[in-house]
Short mmCIF file of C-alpha atoms and ligand atoms in Angstrom, two decimals:
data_model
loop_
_atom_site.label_atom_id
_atom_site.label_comp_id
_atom_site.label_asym_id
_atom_site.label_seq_id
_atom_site.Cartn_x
_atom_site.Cartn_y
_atom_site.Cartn_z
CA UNK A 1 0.00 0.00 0.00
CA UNK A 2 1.50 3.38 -1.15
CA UNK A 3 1.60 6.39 1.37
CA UNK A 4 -0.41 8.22 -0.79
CA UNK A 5 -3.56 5.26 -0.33
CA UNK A 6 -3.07 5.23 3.24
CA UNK A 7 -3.17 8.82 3.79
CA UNK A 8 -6.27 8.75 1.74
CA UNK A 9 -7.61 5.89 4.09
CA UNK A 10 -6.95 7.90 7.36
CA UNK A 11 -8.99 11.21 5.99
CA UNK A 12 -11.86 9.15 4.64
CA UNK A 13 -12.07 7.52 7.95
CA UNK A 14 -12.82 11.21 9.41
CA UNK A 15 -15.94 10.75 7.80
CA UNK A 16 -17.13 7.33 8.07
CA UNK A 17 -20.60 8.75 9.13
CA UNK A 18 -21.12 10.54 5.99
CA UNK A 19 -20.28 6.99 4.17
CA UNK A 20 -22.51 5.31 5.97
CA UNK A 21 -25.51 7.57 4.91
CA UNK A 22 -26.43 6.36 1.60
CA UNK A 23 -30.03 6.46 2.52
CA UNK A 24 -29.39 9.89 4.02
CA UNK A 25 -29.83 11.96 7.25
CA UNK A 26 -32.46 11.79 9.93
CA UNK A 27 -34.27 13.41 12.03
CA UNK A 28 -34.03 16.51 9.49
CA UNK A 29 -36.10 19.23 8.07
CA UNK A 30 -36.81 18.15 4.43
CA UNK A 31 -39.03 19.82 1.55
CA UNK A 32 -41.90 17.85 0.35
CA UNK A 33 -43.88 19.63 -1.99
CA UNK A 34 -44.70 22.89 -3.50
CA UNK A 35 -47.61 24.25 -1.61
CA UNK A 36 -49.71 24.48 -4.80
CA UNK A 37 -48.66 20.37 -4.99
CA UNK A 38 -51.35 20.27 -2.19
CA UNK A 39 -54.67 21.58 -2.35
CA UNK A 40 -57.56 21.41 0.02
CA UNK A 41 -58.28 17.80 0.84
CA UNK A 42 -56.04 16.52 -1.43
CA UNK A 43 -53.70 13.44 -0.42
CA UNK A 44 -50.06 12.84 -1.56
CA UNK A 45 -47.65 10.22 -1.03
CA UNK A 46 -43.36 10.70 -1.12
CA UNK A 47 -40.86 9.32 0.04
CA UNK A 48 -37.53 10.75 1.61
CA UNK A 49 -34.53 9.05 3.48
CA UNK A 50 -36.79 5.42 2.25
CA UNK A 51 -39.75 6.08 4.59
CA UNK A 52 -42.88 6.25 2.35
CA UNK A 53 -44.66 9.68 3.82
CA UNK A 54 -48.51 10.71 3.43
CA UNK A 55 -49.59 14.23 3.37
CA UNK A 56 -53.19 15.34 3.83
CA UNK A 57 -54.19 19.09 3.64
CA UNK A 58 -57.38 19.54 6.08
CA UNK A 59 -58.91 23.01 6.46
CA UNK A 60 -55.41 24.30 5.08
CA UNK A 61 -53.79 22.86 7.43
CA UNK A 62 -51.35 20.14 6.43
CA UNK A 63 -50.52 16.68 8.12
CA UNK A 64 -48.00 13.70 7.74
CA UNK A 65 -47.82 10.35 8.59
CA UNK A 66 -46.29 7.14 7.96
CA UNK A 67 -47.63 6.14 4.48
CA UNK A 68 -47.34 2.41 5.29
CA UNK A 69 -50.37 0.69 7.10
CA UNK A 70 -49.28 -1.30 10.11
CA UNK A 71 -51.89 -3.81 9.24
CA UNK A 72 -50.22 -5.50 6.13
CA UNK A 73 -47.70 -2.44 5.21
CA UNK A 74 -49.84 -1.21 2.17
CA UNK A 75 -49.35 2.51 1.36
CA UNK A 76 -52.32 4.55 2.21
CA UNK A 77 -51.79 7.11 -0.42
CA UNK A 78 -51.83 4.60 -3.11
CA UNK A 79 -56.13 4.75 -3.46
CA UNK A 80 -56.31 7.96 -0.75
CA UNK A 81 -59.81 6.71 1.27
CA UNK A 82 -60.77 9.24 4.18
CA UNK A 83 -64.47 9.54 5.78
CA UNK A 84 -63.75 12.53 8.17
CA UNK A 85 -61.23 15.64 8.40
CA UNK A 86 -59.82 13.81 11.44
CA UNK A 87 -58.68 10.84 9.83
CA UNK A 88 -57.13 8.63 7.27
CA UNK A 89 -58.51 4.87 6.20
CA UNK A 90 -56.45 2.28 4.33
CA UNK A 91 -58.44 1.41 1.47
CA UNK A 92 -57.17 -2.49 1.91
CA UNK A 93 -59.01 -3.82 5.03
CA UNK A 94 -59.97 -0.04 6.65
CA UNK A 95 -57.28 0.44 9.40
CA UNK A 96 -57.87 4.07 10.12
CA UNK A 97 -55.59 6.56 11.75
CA UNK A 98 -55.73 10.02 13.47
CA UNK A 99 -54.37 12.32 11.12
CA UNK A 100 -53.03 14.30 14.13
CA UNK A 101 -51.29 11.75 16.52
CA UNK A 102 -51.37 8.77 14.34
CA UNK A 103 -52.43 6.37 16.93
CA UNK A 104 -55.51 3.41 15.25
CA UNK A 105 -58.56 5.27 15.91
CA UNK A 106 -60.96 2.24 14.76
CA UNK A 107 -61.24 0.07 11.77
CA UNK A 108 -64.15 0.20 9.08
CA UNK A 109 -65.12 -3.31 9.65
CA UNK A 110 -63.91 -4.23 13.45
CA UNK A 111 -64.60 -1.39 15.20
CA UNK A 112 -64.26 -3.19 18.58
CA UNK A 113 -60.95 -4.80 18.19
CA UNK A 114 -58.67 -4.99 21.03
CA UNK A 115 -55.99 -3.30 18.93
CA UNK A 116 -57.77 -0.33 18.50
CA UNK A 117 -56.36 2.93 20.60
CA UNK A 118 -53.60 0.73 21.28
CA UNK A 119 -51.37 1.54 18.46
CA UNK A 120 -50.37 3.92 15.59
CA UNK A 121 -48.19 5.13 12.83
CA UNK A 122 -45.50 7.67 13.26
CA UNK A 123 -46.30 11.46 12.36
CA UNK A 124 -43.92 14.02 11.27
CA UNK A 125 -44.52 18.01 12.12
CA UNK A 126 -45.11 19.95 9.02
CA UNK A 127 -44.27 23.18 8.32
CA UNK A 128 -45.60 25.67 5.12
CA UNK A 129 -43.34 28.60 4.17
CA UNK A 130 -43.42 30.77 1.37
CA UNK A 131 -45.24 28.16 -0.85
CA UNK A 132 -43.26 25.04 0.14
CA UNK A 133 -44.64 22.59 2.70
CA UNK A 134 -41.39 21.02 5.13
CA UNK A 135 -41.66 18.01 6.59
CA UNK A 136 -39.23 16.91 9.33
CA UNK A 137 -38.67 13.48 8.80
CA UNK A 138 -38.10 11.30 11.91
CA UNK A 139 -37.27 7.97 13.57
CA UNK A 140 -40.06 6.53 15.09
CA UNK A 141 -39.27 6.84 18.45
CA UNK A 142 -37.78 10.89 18.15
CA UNK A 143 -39.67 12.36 20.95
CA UNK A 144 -42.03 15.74 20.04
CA UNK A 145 -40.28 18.04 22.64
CA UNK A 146 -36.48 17.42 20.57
CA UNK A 147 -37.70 18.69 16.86
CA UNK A 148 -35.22 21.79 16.03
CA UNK A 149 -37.04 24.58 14.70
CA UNK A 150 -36.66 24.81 10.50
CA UNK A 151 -34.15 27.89 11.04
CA UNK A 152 -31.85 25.20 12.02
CA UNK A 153 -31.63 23.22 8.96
CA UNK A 154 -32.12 25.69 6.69
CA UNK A 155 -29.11 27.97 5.02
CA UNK A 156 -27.06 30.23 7.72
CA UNK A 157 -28.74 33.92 8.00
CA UNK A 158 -25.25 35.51 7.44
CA UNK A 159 -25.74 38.68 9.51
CA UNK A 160 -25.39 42.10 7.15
CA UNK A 161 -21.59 42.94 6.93
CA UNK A 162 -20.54 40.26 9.22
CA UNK A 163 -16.87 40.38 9.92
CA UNK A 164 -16.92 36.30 10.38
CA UNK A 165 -18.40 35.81 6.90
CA UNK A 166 -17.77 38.78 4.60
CA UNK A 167 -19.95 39.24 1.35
CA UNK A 168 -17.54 40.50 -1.51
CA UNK A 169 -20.61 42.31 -3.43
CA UNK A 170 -23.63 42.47 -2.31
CA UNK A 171 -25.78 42.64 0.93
CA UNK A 172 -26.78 38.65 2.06
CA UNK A 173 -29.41 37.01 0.66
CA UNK A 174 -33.03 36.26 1.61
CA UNK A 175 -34.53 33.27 3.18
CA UNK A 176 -37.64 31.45 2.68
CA UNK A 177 -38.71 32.34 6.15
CA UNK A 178 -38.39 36.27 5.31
CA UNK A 179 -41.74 38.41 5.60
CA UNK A 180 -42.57 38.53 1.85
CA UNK A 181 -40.46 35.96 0.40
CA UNK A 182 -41.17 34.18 -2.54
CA UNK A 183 -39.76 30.73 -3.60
CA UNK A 184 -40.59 29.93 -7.27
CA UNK A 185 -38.62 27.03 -8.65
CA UNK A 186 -38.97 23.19 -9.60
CA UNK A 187 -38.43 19.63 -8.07
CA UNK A 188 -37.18 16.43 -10.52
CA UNK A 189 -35.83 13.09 -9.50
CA UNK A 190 -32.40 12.84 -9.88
CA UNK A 191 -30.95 9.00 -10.74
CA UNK A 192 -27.98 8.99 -8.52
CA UNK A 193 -27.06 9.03 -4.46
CA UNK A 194 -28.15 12.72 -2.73
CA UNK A 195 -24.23 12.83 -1.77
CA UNK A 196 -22.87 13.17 -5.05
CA UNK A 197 -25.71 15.70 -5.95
CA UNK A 198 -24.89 17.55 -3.01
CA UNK A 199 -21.33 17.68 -3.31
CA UNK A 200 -21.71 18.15 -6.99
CA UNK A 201 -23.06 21.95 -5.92
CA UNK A 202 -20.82 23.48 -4.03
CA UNK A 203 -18.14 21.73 -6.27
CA UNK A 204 -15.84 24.41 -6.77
CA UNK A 205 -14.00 22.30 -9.28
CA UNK A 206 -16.22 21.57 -11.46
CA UNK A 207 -16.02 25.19 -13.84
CA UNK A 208 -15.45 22.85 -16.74
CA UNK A 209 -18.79 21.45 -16.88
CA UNK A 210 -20.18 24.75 -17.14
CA UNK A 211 -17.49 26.74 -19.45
CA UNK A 212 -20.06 26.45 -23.00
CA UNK A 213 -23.71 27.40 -20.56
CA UNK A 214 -25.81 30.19 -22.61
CA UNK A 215 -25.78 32.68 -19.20
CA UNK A 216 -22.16 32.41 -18.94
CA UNK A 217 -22.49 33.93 -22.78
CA UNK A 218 -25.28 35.90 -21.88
CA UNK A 219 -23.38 37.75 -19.15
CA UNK A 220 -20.09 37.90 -21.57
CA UNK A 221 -18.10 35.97 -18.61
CA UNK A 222 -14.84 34.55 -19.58
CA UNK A 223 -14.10 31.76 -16.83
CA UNK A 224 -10.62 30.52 -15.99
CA UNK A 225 -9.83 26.94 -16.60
CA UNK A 226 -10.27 26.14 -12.82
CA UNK A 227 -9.79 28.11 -9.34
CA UNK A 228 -6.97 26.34 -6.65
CA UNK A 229 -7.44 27.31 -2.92
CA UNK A 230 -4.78 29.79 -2.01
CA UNK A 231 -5.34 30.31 1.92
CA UNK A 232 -6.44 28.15 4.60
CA UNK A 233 -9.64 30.32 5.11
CA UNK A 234 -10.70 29.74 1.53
CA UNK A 235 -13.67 27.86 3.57
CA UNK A 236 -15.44 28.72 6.90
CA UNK A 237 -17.36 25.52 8.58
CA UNK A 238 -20.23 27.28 10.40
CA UNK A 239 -21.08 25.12 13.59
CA UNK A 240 -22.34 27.45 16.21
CA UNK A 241 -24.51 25.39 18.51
CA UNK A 242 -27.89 26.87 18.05
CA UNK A 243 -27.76 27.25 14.39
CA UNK A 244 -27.52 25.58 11.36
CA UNK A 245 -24.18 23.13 10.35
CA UNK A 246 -21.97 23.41 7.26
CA UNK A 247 -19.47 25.30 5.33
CA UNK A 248 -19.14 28.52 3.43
CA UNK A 249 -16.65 29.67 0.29
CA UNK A 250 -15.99 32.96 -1.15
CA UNK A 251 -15.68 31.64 -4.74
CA UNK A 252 -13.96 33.85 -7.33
CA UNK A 253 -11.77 36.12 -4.82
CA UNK A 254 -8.71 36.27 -3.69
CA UNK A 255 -8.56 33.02 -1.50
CA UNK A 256 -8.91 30.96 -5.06
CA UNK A 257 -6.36 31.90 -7.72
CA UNK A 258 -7.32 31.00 -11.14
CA UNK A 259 -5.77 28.50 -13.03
CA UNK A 260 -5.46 30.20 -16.67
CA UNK A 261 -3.10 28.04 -18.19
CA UNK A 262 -2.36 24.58 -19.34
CA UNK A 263 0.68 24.57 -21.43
CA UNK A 264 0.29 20.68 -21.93
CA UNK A 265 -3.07 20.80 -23.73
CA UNK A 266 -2.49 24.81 -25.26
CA UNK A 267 -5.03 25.88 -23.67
CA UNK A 268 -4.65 29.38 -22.66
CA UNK A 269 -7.18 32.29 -20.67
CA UNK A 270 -6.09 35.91 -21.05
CA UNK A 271 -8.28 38.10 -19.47
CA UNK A 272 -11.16 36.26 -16.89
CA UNK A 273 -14.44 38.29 -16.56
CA UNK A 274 -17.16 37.30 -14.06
CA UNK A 275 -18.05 38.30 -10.48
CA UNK A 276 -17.42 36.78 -6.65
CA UNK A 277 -19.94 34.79 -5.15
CA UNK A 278 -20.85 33.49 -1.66
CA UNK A 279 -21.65 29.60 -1.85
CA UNK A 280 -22.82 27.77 1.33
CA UNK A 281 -24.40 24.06 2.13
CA UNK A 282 -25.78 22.96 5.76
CA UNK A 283 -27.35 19.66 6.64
CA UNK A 284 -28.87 17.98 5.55
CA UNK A 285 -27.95 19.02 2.24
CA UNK A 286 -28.94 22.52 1.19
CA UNK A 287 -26.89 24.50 -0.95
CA UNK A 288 -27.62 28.49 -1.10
CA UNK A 289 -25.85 30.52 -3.85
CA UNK A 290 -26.38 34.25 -2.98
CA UNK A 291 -27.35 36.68 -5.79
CA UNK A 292 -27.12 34.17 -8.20
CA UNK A 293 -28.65 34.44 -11.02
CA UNK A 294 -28.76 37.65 -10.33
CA UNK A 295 -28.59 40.22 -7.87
CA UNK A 296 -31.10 39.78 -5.29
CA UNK A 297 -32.18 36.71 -5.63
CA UNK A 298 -30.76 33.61 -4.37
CA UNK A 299 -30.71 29.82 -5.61
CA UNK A 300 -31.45 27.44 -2.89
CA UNK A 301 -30.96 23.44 -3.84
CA UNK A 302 -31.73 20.26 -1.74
CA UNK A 303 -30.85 16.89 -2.47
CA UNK A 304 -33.68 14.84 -0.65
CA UNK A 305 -32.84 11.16 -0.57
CA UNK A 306 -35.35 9.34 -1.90
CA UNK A 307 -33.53 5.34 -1.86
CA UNK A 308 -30.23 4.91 -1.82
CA UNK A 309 -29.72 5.47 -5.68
CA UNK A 310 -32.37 8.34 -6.22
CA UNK A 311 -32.62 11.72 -4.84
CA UNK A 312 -35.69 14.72 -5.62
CA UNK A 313 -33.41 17.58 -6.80
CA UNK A 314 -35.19 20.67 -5.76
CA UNK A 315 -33.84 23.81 -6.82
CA UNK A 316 -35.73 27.28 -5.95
CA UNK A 317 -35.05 30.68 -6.47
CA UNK A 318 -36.36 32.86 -3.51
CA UNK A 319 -36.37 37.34 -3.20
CA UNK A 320 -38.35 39.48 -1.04
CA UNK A 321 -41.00 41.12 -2.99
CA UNK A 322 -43.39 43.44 -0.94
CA UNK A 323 -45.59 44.23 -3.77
CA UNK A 324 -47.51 42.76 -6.58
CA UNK A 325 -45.78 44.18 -9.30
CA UNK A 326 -42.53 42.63 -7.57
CA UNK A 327 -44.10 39.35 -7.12
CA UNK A 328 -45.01 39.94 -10.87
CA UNK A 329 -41.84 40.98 -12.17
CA UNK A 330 -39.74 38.53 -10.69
CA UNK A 331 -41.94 35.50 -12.15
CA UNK A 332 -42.05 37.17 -14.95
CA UNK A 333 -38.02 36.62 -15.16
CA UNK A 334 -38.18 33.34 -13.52
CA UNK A 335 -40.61 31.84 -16.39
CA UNK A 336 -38.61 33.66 -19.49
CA UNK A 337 -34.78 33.95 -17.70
CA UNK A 338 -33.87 31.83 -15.07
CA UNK A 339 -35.62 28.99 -15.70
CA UNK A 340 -34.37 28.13 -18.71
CA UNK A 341 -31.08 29.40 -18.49
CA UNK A 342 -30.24 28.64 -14.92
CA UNK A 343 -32.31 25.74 -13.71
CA UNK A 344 -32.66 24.12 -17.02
CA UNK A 345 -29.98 25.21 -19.12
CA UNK A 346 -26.99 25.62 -16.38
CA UNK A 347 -28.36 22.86 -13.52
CA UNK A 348 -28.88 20.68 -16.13
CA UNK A 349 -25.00 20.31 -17.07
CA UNK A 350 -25.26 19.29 -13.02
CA UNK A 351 -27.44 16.75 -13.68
CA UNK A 352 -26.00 14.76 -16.08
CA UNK A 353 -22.81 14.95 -14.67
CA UNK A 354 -24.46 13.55 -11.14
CA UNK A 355 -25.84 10.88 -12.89
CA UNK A 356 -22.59 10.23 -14.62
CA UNK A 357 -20.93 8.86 -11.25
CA UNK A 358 -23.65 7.09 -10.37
CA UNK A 359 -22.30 4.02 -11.30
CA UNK A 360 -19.05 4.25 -9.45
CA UNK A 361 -20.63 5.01 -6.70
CA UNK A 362 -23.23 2.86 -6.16
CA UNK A 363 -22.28 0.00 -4.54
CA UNK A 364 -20.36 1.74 -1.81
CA UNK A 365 -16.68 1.11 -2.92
CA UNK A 366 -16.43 4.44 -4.92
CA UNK A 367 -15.75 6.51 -1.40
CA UNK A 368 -12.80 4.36 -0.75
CA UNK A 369 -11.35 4.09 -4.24
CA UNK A 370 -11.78 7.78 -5.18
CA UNK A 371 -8.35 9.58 -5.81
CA UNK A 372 -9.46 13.33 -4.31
CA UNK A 373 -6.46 16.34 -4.87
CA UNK A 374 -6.13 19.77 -3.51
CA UNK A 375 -9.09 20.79 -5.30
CA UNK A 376 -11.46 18.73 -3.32
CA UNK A 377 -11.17 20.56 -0.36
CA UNK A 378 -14.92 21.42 0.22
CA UNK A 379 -16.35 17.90 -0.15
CA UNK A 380 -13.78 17.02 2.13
CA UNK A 381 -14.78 19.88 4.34
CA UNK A 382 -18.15 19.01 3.86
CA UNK A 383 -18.20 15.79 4.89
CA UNK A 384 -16.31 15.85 8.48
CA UNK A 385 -18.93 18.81 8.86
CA UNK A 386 -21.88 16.03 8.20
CA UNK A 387 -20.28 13.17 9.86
CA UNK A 388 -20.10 15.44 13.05
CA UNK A 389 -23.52 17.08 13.45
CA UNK A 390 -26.06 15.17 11.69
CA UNK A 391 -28.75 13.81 14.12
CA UNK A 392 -29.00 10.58 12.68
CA UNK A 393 -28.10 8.41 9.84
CA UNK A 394 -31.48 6.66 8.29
CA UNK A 395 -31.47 3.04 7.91
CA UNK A 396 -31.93 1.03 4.57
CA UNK A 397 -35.45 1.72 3.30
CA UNK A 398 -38.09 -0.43 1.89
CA UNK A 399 -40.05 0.17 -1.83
CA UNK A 400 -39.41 2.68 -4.84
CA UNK A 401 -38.97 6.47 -5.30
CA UNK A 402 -42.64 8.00 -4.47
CA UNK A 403 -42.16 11.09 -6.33
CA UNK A 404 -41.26 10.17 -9.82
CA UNK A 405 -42.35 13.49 -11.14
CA UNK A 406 -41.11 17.03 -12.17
CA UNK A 407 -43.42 19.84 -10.66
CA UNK A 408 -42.61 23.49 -11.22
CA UNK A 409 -44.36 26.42 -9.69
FE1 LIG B 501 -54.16 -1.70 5.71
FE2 LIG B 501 -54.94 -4.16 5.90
S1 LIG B 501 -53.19 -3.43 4.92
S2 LIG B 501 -55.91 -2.42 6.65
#
């Protein structure tokens, strides 16, 4: 064994946590669906980290439960059957469940059984922000009184010219839990592992795949052939205790010097062009690039595990609009700019390239045999960040992705 593999051994096995999470993290705020996914008495079923989820909207307000019937383990959103607004039925053999503690309120054909009020299906608190419904997704046994609040899995609030976390441009960017924010943006399932999606985002080596995109064009950047980390602050880990968990890079400034030049291949940059950006991810996965695609707005991404080989890639652009004719204006550019030239047309390149090391990955042995260089610093960042603070790692899961679909707003 060279030095070089066993060196490569000993920093993997700082993050043997984050290996062992191909189903994903715990006991973690997720999105589920666009509000507008959910109407009024309308019943969905997903899946994240491989527990099949039901969600019922009842007088606007939204529940979740276990989607698998403790009966015979059918999913009750497969043929949605519900009598009252306080409960849900499986339309096998009528087990029926309180929508609001989960616990076997009777059963359409043996309403005297012994079981019943005895047992019950796990529930998961819901929250609905800015059109997207959250769903913290839990082991059975997590107790109520632990949940976090959704601030804490959610990307940092970087406080207005923060010393700590300078922003080279522009002021810090807006969160879905901002008074008048607006989140317009679309969800697909992505055929790979959530960890190389994630990792794929904040890749900071990965300007190649992106060097022919139409908005590059568009905005007449020129990018260099690759940025190298030139100081040991190049990234910030963000781990104070009552907040969220991850890492954040100044991209494009001085702590990265571009690489402009490879004399080997002739290729040769003269003059770069472009701008700095803040790039940040926090568990369980959510990447926030600030002002990107353009100034203002921000592009927030999560990688929800679905199995261990599927993940819903949700990628939403969020800004503050106070007015009508903001909220007008910026769908207005969402539907005719950013859409197709940022989620589609740029996040695309992402995609396919995700998918592309699928295979390598996919039966485990890809995190050991991986040959990472200086460039990989923030997946390697990244993942001692995960291993340390996730709240759980979720076990194997049973059944198939539950949300096979691509939704926009
Ligand atoms: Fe649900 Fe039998 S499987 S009631």
């Amino acid at each position: 064994i060279s030095e070089e593999r066993t060196n490569n051994s000993k920093v993997q096995s700082q993050y043997q946590p984050y290996k062992d999470a191909a189903w994903g993290f715990i006991n973690h705020w997720y999105p589920a669906l666009f509000s507008n996914e959910l109407p009024e008495d309308h019943v969905e079923g997903i899946q994240i980290c491989g527990i099949p989820i039901v969600l019922r909207r009842v007088d606007g307000k939204i529940y979740a439960l276990k989607d698998q019937c403790l009966h015979r383990g059918v999913r009750l959103s497969e043929k949605p059957m519900c009598f009252d607004k306080e409960t849900i039925s499986c339309w096998y053999h009528g087990f029926t469940f309180n929508l609001e503690s989960g616990l076997l309120s009777t059963i359409v054909a043996n309403p005297n059984d012994k079981l019943v009020g005895t047992t019950g299906i796990t529930t998961y608190p819901v929250q609905e922000v800015a059109g997207m419904i959250f769903v913290f997704v839990r082991e059975d046994d997590f107790p109520d009184a632990d949940v976090p609040p959704l601030s804490e899995d959610l990307p940092v609030r970087f406080p207005e010219n923060s010393e700590r976390f300078p922003h080279p441009l522009w002021p810090a960017a807006p969160s879905v839990l901002d008074e008048n924010a607006v989140a317009l943006g679309m969800h697909r399932t992505g055929f790979g592992n959530w960890r190389i999606a994630c990792e794929n985002g904040f890749d900071n080596a990965h300007i190649l795949v992106h060097k022919d995109n139409t908005i590059i064009h568009a905005m007449d950047w020129v990018l260099p052939l690759g940025i190298l980390p030139t100081a040991d602050d190049c990234i910030a880990t963000v781990e104070d205790e009552k907040g969220p968990k991850g890492l954040v890079q100044w991209l494009f400034t001085e702590k990265w010097a571009p690489v402009m030049e490879n004399k080997q291949l002739g290729l040769k940059i003269e003059n770069t062009k472009g701008r700095p950006y803040r790039t940040s991810v926090v568990l369980p996965g959510v990447l926030m690039v600030e002002n990107w695609p353009e100034e203002h707005v921000v592009q927030y991404e999560w990688y929800v595990p679905i199995t261990d080989d599927t993940h819903e890639y949700w990628e939403v652009l969020v800004r503050v609009c106070p007015s009508d004719a903001d909220r007008k204006k910026f769908q207005y550019r969402f539907d005719r700019v950013y859409k197709p030239l940022a989620l589609h047309g740029f996040n695309d390149c992402d995609l396919y390239a995700r998918e592309a090391m699928q295979n390598f990955y996919a039966d485990g042995t890809g995190w050991d045999d991986e040959q990472l260089v200086a460039t990989d610093v923030s997946p390697i960042t990244w993942r001692k960040v995960a291993s340390r603070w996730n709240r759980g790692i979720a076990k194997p899961g049973r059944g198939v992705a539950g949300a096979l679909k691509t939704t926009s707003l």
